[in-house]
Amino acid sequence: MQIITHSLKHHSTEALNMELNQLLSTHNYSVVIAYSNCIHNSEQIQQVFCAHTTSFMLATSCLGALHCNAETAKANADISLFCIDDSQGAYGVGSAALYNEMTNQSEPFNAGARALEQALANAARPYESPALIWCALPPGEEERILEGFASVVGEQVPIFGGSTADNTVEGNWCTATANTCGANTIAVCVLYPSTPLGLSYSSGYKPTETVFTVTSARGRNLAALNGQSASQIYNSATNNLIENELSGGQILGLTSSAPLGKPVELENGAFNYLLCHPDEVCLDGSLNVFSEVHEGDVLTLMEGNIDSLTSRAERVITNAIMLLPQNKTPVGVLMIYCAGCRLMVGDAIVPMIENLQVKFDGLPICGPFTFGEQGRFLDGKNRHGNLMISAVVFSK
């Protein structure tokens, strides 16, 4: 098992592709997982990958991608490449369009199942469950896509990854594999590595003493908390954080410091929190959020700051490394870092990555800034959340 990482920075897609072509021509990797800035043409980048390998997945990341190794510490790479060289393992990439062209209807469950079935076929490990499913999903219906995955492999296989992102929350995200490219593409990679993986999924937020009960909700629309208008009670609990938007408006940036958390109790009695990010006040006073809520859910008001969000990346990687067998050493990290957290910390993202470079002695680390995060808590259940951070550590 060997992990090789690269990152490129170019203003033009043509220049980016010229260097990318040179990089990919030097080695035939088992699989390449790549993240790019949406200002570059994903279809043109896809063509370069297809000229060298069919085993790749590419997804856009907010404001560029993260890359760290012994020589580099970047938060804004125009493309970052996480290249796995593992002749003893097996890897397969699959994809599917979220929309059925015949009916023009979104079919997240069926599309998720089709994408995963294709990835499993391409891995050529019949009747064997993968060690990990890594995915890039269109924002909006991630819960149903995860259910589609589970319909194929059950609920025991860990699923990690993130929702594709753009730079302005305008829908300019894109995902590409050898077979598909577009904003509504599901991409999934199944991994059968020859060495163990360490997995960690967490947030950088702390619970407050403020707790709500969802009394009216549908899908990702939160209408009432404790029997009152969701926007009004949230605003009151956060010291008028969204006061100027109560008549309706975008609140994504305002609420990154104070999301809602769904408590998940672990076997030892401790709690992890799956975060839910409010992004809009509707004209009726309800809140639109980036993950599903249900009537009866108990939600805790969470709090975070720049220090907690930048320090959490190191902790999540450390936790994943600790879960490796004692005789295994890390050789690379795939990390997911929420775009909302990345926008909140601003320029502090640079010293965060430089600290990772020092703390982990140049260990290759790559990943995107995402509009939703998928992962598995220690209770063994895969979930979609917001404002989360995850790490998958590969070992030697």
GROMACS .gro file of C-alpha atoms in nm, residues 8-351:
model
  344
    8LEU     CA    1  -0.205   2.184  -0.888
    9LYS     CA    2  -0.275   2.556  -0.900
   10HIS     CA    3  -0.355   2.719  -1.236
   11HIS     CA    4  -0.585   2.997  -1.351
   12SER     CA    5  -0.676   2.821  -1.675
   13THR     CA    6  -0.818   2.472  -1.719
   14GLU     CA    7  -0.592   2.422  -2.020
   15ALA     CA    8  -0.276   2.479  -1.814
   16LEU     CA    9  -0.417   2.264  -1.534
   17ASN     CA   10  -0.485   1.978  -1.773
   18MET     CA   11  -0.140   1.995  -1.929
   19GLU     CA   12   0.026   1.938  -1.592
   20LEU     CA   13  -0.238   1.684  -1.488
   21ASN     CA   14  -0.171   1.487  -1.805
   22GLN     CA   15   0.200   1.473  -1.720
   23LEU     CA   16   0.131   1.357  -1.364
   24LEU     CA   17  -0.107   1.078  -1.465
   25SER     CA   18   0.125   0.952  -1.738
   26THR     CA   19   0.396   0.862  -1.485
   27HIS     CA   20   0.214   0.580  -1.305
   28ASN     CA   21  -0.088   0.351  -1.331
   29TYR     CA   22  -0.261   0.386  -0.993
   30SER     CA   23  -0.517   0.147  -0.844
   31VAL     CA   24  -0.760   0.438  -0.811
   32VAL     CA   25  -0.744   0.818  -0.802
   33ILE     CA   26  -0.982   1.026  -0.589
   34ALA     CA   27  -0.965   1.392  -0.692
   35TYR     CA   28  -1.122   1.723  -0.588
   36SER     CA   29  -1.123   2.045  -0.789
   37ASN     CA   30  -1.236   2.406  -0.787
   38CYS     CA   31  -1.562   2.452  -0.980
   39ILE     CA   32  -1.411   2.740  -1.180
   40HIS     CA   33  -1.245   2.472  -1.393
   41ASN     CA   34  -1.429   2.270  -1.656
   42SER     CA   35  -1.492   1.925  -1.508
   43GLU     CA   36  -1.569   1.768  -1.846
   44GLN     CA   37  -1.230   1.871  -1.981
   45ILE     CA   38  -1.057   1.738  -1.667
   46GLN     CA   39  -1.257   1.416  -1.702
   47GLN     CA   40  -1.117   1.366  -2.053
   48VAL     CA   41  -0.760   1.383  -1.921
   49PHE     CA   42  -0.835   1.121  -1.657
   50CYS     CA   43  -1.004   0.894  -1.910
   51ALA     CA   44  -0.693   0.903  -2.127
   52HIS     CA   45  -0.496   0.737  -1.846
   53THR     CA   46  -0.736   0.543  -1.621
   54THR     CA   47  -1.098   0.440  -1.586
   55SER     CA   48  -1.069   0.406  -1.208
   56PHE     CA   49  -1.115   0.759  -1.081
   57MET     CA   50  -1.372   0.991  -0.930
   58LEU     CA   51  -1.363   1.371  -0.941
   59ALA     CA   52  -1.581   1.614  -0.747
   60THR     CA   53  -1.581   1.989  -0.696
   61SER     CA   54  -1.493   2.145  -0.361
   62CYS     CA   55  -1.575   2.487  -0.215
   63LEU     CA   56  -1.300   2.741  -0.293
   64GLY     CA   57  -1.060   2.469  -0.402
   65ALA     CA   58  -0.936   2.159  -0.227
   66LEU     CA   59  -0.718   2.072   0.070
   67HIS     CA   60  -0.374   1.917   0.023
   68CYS     CA   61  -0.094   1.860   0.268
   69ASN     CA   62   0.225   1.654   0.247
   70ALA     CA   63   0.595   1.700   0.324
   71GLU     CA   64   0.635   1.968   0.055
   72THR     CA   65   0.291   2.130   0.037
   73ALA     CA   66   0.025   2.279   0.263
   74LYS     CA   67  -0.264   2.421   0.060
   75ALA     CA   68  -0.625   2.508   0.130
   76ASN     CA   69  -0.707   2.628  -0.222
   77ALA     CA   70  -0.567   2.377  -0.467
   78ASP     CA   71  -0.738   2.393  -0.807
   79ILE     CA   72  -0.715   2.016  -0.804
   80SER     CA   73  -0.584   1.773  -0.543
   81LEU     CA   74  -0.519   1.407  -0.617
   82PHE     CA   75  -0.526   1.120  -0.368
   83CYS     CA   76  -0.365   0.833  -0.556
   84ILE     CA   77  -0.380   0.479  -0.415
   85ASP     CA   78  -0.118   0.229  -0.533
   86ASP     CA   79  -0.215  -0.109  -0.390
   87SER     CA   80  -0.157  -0.410  -0.614
   88GLN     CA   81  -0.278  -0.649  -0.342
   89GLY     CA   82  -0.607  -0.466  -0.291
   90ALA     CA   83  -0.909  -0.405  -0.513
   91TYR     CA   84  -1.096  -0.085  -0.598
   92GLY     CA   85  -1.398  -0.006  -0.810
   93VAL     CA   86  -1.569   0.319  -0.910
   94GLY     CA   87  -1.933   0.350  -1.008
   95SER     CA   88  -2.169   0.635  -1.090
   96ALA     CA   89  -2.528   0.713  -1.176
   97ALA     CA   90  -2.741   1.012  -1.265
   98LEU     CA   91  -2.971   1.121  -0.986
   99TYR     CA   92  -3.253   1.198  -1.232
  100ASN     CA   93  -3.433   0.946  -1.448
  101GLU     CA   94  -3.432   1.092  -1.800
  102MET     CA   95  -3.747   0.899  -1.894
  103THR     CA   96  -3.956   1.045  -1.612
  104ASN     CA   97  -3.749   1.356  -1.532
  105GLN     CA   98  -3.787   1.258  -1.168
  106SER     CA   99  -3.525   1.239  -0.896
  107GLU     CA  100  -3.463   0.878  -0.792
  108PRO     CA  101  -3.197   0.899  -0.519
  109PHE     CA  102  -3.258   0.550  -0.375
  110ASN     CA  103  -3.242   0.371  -0.711
  111ALA     CA  104  -2.952   0.584  -0.837
  112GLY     CA  105  -2.752   0.514  -0.523
  113ALA     CA  106  -2.810   0.141  -0.562
  114ARG     CA  107  -2.712   0.147  -0.931
  115ALA     CA  108  -2.393   0.345  -0.869
  116LEU     CA  109  -2.283   0.109  -0.592
  117GLU     CA  110  -2.363  -0.203  -0.793
  118GLN     CA  111  -2.147  -0.068  -1.077
  119ALA     CA  112  -1.860   0.005  -0.837
  120LEU     CA  113  -1.878  -0.346  -0.690
  121ALA     CA  114  -1.875  -0.502  -1.036
  122ASN     CA  115  -1.572  -0.294  -1.134
  123ALA     CA  116  -1.386  -0.401  -0.820
  124ALA     CA  117  -1.427  -0.766  -0.925
  125ARG     CA  118  -1.460  -0.897  -0.570
  126PRO     CA  119  -1.793  -1.084  -0.593
  127TYR     CA  120  -1.962  -1.194  -0.269
  128GLU     CA  121  -1.717  -0.992  -0.057
  129SER     CA  122  -1.816  -0.676   0.129
  130PRO     CA  123  -1.584  -0.379   0.085
  131ALA     CA  124  -1.395  -0.235   0.381
  132LEU     CA  125  -1.525   0.111   0.293
  133ILE     CA  126  -1.758   0.296   0.059
  134TRP     CA  127  -1.631   0.644  -0.034
  135CYS     CA  128  -1.880   0.874  -0.206
  136ALA     CA  129  -1.943   1.215  -0.362
  137LEU     CA  130  -2.314   1.299  -0.360
  138PRO     CA  131  -2.524   1.581  -0.505
  139PRO     CA  132  -2.660   1.801  -0.223
  140GLY     CA  133  -3.026   1.758  -0.137
  141GLU     CA  134  -3.127   1.394  -0.097
  142GLU     CA  135  -2.826   1.230   0.066
  143GLU     CA  136  -3.031   1.031   0.318
  144ARG     CA  137  -3.216   0.847   0.039
  145ILE     CA  138  -2.891   0.778  -0.148
  146LEU     CA  139  -2.742   0.621   0.166
  147GLU     CA  140  -3.052   0.403   0.192
  148GLY     CA  141  -2.992   0.296  -0.168
  149PHE     CA  142  -2.636   0.195  -0.080
  150ALA     CA  143  -2.760  -0.002   0.220
  151SER     CA  144  -3.010  -0.190   0.002
  152VAL     CA  145  -2.713  -0.339  -0.184
  153VAL     CA  146  -2.458  -0.413   0.091
  154GLY     CA  147  -2.654  -0.386   0.414
  155GLU     CA  148  -2.585  -0.143   0.695
  156GLN     CA  149  -2.254  -0.279   0.827
  157VAL     CA  150  -2.017  -0.135   0.564
  158PRO     CA  151  -1.892   0.211   0.666
  159ILE     CA  152  -1.983   0.491   0.425
  160PHE     CA  153  -1.769   0.806   0.422
  161GLY     CA  154  -1.755   1.103   0.189
  162GLY     CA  155  -1.909   1.440   0.124
  163SER     CA  156  -2.164   1.630  -0.081
  164THR     CA  157  -2.024   1.814  -0.380
  165ALA     CA  158  -1.985   2.189  -0.347
  166ASP     CA  159  -1.930   2.509  -0.542
  167ASN     CA  160  -1.799   2.849  -0.431
  168THR     CA  161  -2.128   3.040  -0.404
  169VAL     CA  162  -2.405   2.788  -0.318
  170GLU     CA  163  -2.554   2.842  -0.665
  171GLY     CA  164  -2.552   2.483  -0.790
  172ASN     CA  165  -2.229   2.502  -0.989
  173TRP     CA  166  -2.095   2.180  -0.837
  174CYS     CA  167  -2.001   1.881  -1.052
  175THR     CA  168  -1.897   1.518  -1.019
  176ALA     CA  169  -1.727   1.303  -1.282
  177THR     CA  170  -1.621   0.942  -1.337
  178ALA     CA  171  -1.523   0.760  -1.655
  179ASN     CA  172  -1.892   0.719  -1.747
  180THR     CA  173  -2.072   1.030  -1.623
  181CYS     CA  174  -2.021   1.399  -1.554
  182GLY     CA  175  -2.263   1.654  -1.415
  183ALA     CA  176  -2.417   1.835  -1.121
  184ASN     CA  177  -2.655   1.549  -1.043
  185THR     CA  178  -2.404   1.266  -1.063
  186ILE     CA  179  -2.355   1.020  -0.777
  187ALA     CA  180  -2.001   0.883  -0.763
  188VAL     CA  181  -1.892   0.601  -0.536
  189CYS     CA  182  -1.571   0.407  -0.483
  190VAL     CA  183  -1.560   0.071  -0.306
  191LEU     CA  184  -1.232  -0.009  -0.133
  192TYR     CA  185  -1.084  -0.350  -0.054
  193PRO     CA  186  -0.742  -0.232   0.069
  194SER     CA  187  -0.468  -0.480   0.150
  195THR     CA  188  -0.407  -0.308   0.485
  196PRO     CA  189  -0.643  -0.184   0.760
  197LEU     CA  190  -0.818   0.153   0.767
  198GLY     CA  191  -0.881   0.390   1.058
  199LEU     CA  192  -1.208   0.585   1.047
  200SER     CA  193  -1.332   0.889   1.240
  201TYR     CA  194  -1.639   1.116   1.198
  202SER     CA  195  -1.702   1.410   1.430
  203SER     CA  196  -1.772   1.782   1.469
  204GLY     CA  197  -1.591   2.072   1.629
  205TYR     CA  198  -1.894   2.195   1.823
  206LYS     CA  199  -1.997   2.173   2.188
  207PRO     CA  200  -2.353   2.126   2.316
  208THR     CA  201  -2.516   2.409   2.509
  209GLU     CA  202  -2.785   2.366   2.774
  210THR     CA  203  -3.055   2.476   2.528
  211VAL     CA  204  -3.261   2.182   2.401
  212PHE     CA  205  -3.560   2.185   2.164
  213THR     CA  206  -3.818   1.930   2.058
  214VAL     CA  207  -3.924   1.930   1.695
  215THR     CA  208  -4.301   1.969   1.693
  216SER     CA  209  -4.354   2.023   1.320
  217ALA     CA  210  -4.124   1.927   1.034
  218ARG     CA  211  -4.124   1.778   0.688
  219GLY     CA  212  -3.808   1.655   0.518
  220ARG     CA  213  -3.557   1.937   0.546
  221ASN     CA  214  -3.808   2.200   0.649
  222LEU     CA  215  -3.823   2.270   1.021
  223ALA     CA  216  -4.151   2.447   1.099
  224ALA     CA  217  -4.183   2.446   1.478
  225LEU     CA  218  -3.968   2.390   1.787
  226ASN     CA  219  -4.136   2.348   2.126
  227GLY     CA  220  -4.465   2.441   1.961
  228GLN     CA  221  -4.339   2.778   1.838
  229SER     CA  222  -4.216   2.917   1.507
  230ALA     CA  223  -3.877   2.757   1.443
  231SER     CA  224  -3.712   3.079   1.325
  232GLN     CA  225  -3.847   3.282   1.616
  233ILE     CA  226  -3.741   3.040   1.889
  234TYR     CA  227  -3.402   2.981   1.724
  235ASN     CA  228  -3.344   3.356   1.701
  236SER     CA  229  -3.436   3.404   2.066
  237ALA     CA  230  -3.210   3.120   2.181
  238THR     CA  231  -2.915   3.261   1.984
  239ASN     CA  232  -2.943   3.620   2.111
  240ASN     CA  233  -3.105   3.750   1.791
  241LEU     CA  234  -2.852   3.589   1.559
  242ILE     CA  235  -3.094   3.595   1.263
  243GLU     CA  236  -3.304   3.896   1.369
  244ASN     CA  237  -3.263   4.077   1.036
  245GLU     CA  238  -3.374   3.775   0.834
  246LEU     CA  239  -3.689   3.675   1.022
  247SER     CA  240  -3.909   3.790   0.735
  248GLY     CA  241  -3.721   3.552   0.504
  249GLY     CA  242  -3.371   3.515   0.373
  250GLN     CA  243  -3.041   3.328   0.353
  251ILE     CA  244  -2.879   3.258   0.693
  252LEU     CA  245  -2.616   2.997   0.605
  253GLY     CA  246  -2.319   3.210   0.709
  254LEU     CA  247  -2.488   3.342   1.023
  255THR     CA  248  -2.576   3.000   1.164
  256SER     CA  249  -2.240   2.825   1.111
  257SER     CA  250  -2.146   2.915   1.469
  258ALA     CA  251  -2.473   2.785   1.618
  259PRO     CA  252  -2.608   2.473   1.442
  260LEU     CA  253  -2.853   2.223   1.584
  261GLY     CA  254  -2.727   1.887   1.705
  262LYS     CA  255  -2.898   1.548   1.714
  263PRO     CA  256  -2.753   1.352   2.010
  264VAL     CA  257  -2.636   0.998   1.933
  265GLU     CA  258  -2.570   0.787   2.244
  266LEU     CA  259  -2.276   0.548   2.226
  267GLU     CA  260  -2.234   0.219   2.414
  268ASN     CA  261  -2.021   0.383   2.684
  269GLY     CA  262  -2.296   0.635   2.758
  270ALA     CA  263  -2.117   0.925   2.589
  271PHE     CA  264  -2.285   1.129   2.316
  272ASN     CA  265  -2.180   1.229   1.969
  273TYR     CA  266  -2.377   1.500   1.790
  274LEU     CA  267  -2.490   1.485   1.429
  275LEU     CA  268  -2.517   1.844   1.318
  276CYS     CA  269  -2.801   2.008   1.126
  277HIS     CA  270  -2.726   2.344   0.961
  278PRO     CA  271  -3.009   2.602   0.914
  279ASP     CA  272  -2.961   2.779   0.580
  280GLU     CA  273  -3.278   2.979   0.513
  281VAL     CA  274  -3.572   3.147   0.684
  282CYS     CA  275  -3.889   3.085   0.480
  283LEU     CA  276  -4.170   3.337   0.445
  284ASP     CA  277  -4.387   3.131   0.682
  285GLY     CA  278  -4.123   3.148   0.958
  286SER     CA  279  -3.997   2.794   0.913
  287LEU     CA  280  -3.631   2.705   0.869
  288ASN     CA  281  -3.484   2.516   0.579
  289VAL     CA  282  -3.192   2.298   0.690
  290PHE     CA  283  -2.926   2.084   0.516
  291SER     CA  284  -3.031   1.748   0.664
  292GLU     CA  285  -3.358   1.579   0.750
  293VAL     CA  286  -3.549   1.649   1.071
  294HIS     CA  287  -3.851   1.464   1.207
  295GLU     CA  288  -4.128   1.541   1.451
  296GLY     CA  289  -4.025   1.428   1.796
  297ASP     CA  290  -3.650   1.477   1.734
  298VAL     CA  291  -3.464   1.633   2.024
  299LEU     CA  292  -3.220   1.898   1.903
  300THR     CA  293  -2.950   2.063   2.109
  301LEU     CA  294  -2.825   2.411   2.028
  302MET     CA  295  -2.454   2.377   1.959
  303GLU     CA  296  -2.173   2.632   1.970
  304GLY     CA  297  -1.844   2.654   1.786
  305ASN     CA  298  -1.570   2.902   1.713
  306ILE     CA  299  -1.265   2.932   1.493
  307ASP     CA  300  -1.034   2.772   1.749
  308SER     CA  301  -1.258   2.469   1.803
  309LEU     CA  302  -1.309   2.412   1.431
  310THR     CA  303  -0.942   2.438   1.338
  311SER     CA  304  -0.826   2.217   1.625
  312ARG     CA  305  -1.088   1.951   1.546
  313ALA     CA  306  -0.918   1.849   1.220
  314GLU     CA  307  -0.609   1.734   1.409
  315ARG     CA  308  -0.821   1.548   1.664
  316VAL     CA  309  -1.025   1.364   1.401
  317ILE     CA  310  -0.712   1.245   1.221
  318THR     CA  311  -0.553   1.147   1.552
  319ASN     CA  312  -0.865   0.948   1.646
  320ALA     CA  313  -0.859   0.764   1.313
  321ILE     CA  314  -0.490   0.679   1.355
  322MET     CA  315  -0.557   0.546   1.705
  323LEU     CA  316  -0.811   0.303   1.558
  324LEU     CA  317  -0.546   0.134   1.343
  325PRO     CA  318  -0.397  -0.193   1.471
  326GLN     CA  319  -0.093  -0.130   1.689
  327ASN     CA  320   0.154  -0.267   1.434
  328LYS     CA  321   0.029  -0.041   1.151
  329THR     CA  322   0.156   0.304   1.061
  330PRO     CA  323  -0.044   0.565   0.863
  331VAL     CA  324   0.056   0.637   0.503
  332GLY     CA  325  -0.221   0.875   0.393
  333VAL     CA  326  -0.545   1.046   0.496
  334LEU     CA  327  -0.862   1.124   0.304
  335MET     CA  328  -1.028   1.403   0.498
  336ILE     CA  329  -1.368   1.569   0.465
  337TYR     CA  330  -1.401   1.923   0.603
  338CYS     CA  331  -1.736   2.102   0.586
  339ALA     CA  332  -1.749   2.408   0.359
  340GLY     CA  333  -1.953   2.594   0.620
  341CYS     CA  334  -1.674   2.543   0.872
  342ARG     CA  335  -1.415   2.638   0.610
  343LEU     CA  336  -1.598   2.966   0.535
  344MET     CA  337  -1.638   3.040   0.905
  345VAL     CA  338  -1.269   2.997   0.989
  346GLY     CA  339  -1.162   3.204   0.687
  347ASP     CA  340  -0.788   3.268   0.666
  348ALA     CA  341  -0.730   3.052   0.975
  349ILE     CA  342  -0.760   2.750   0.743
  350VAL     CA  343  -0.399   2.811   0.630
  351PRO     CA  344  -0.230   2.776   0.972
   0.00000   0.00000   0.00000
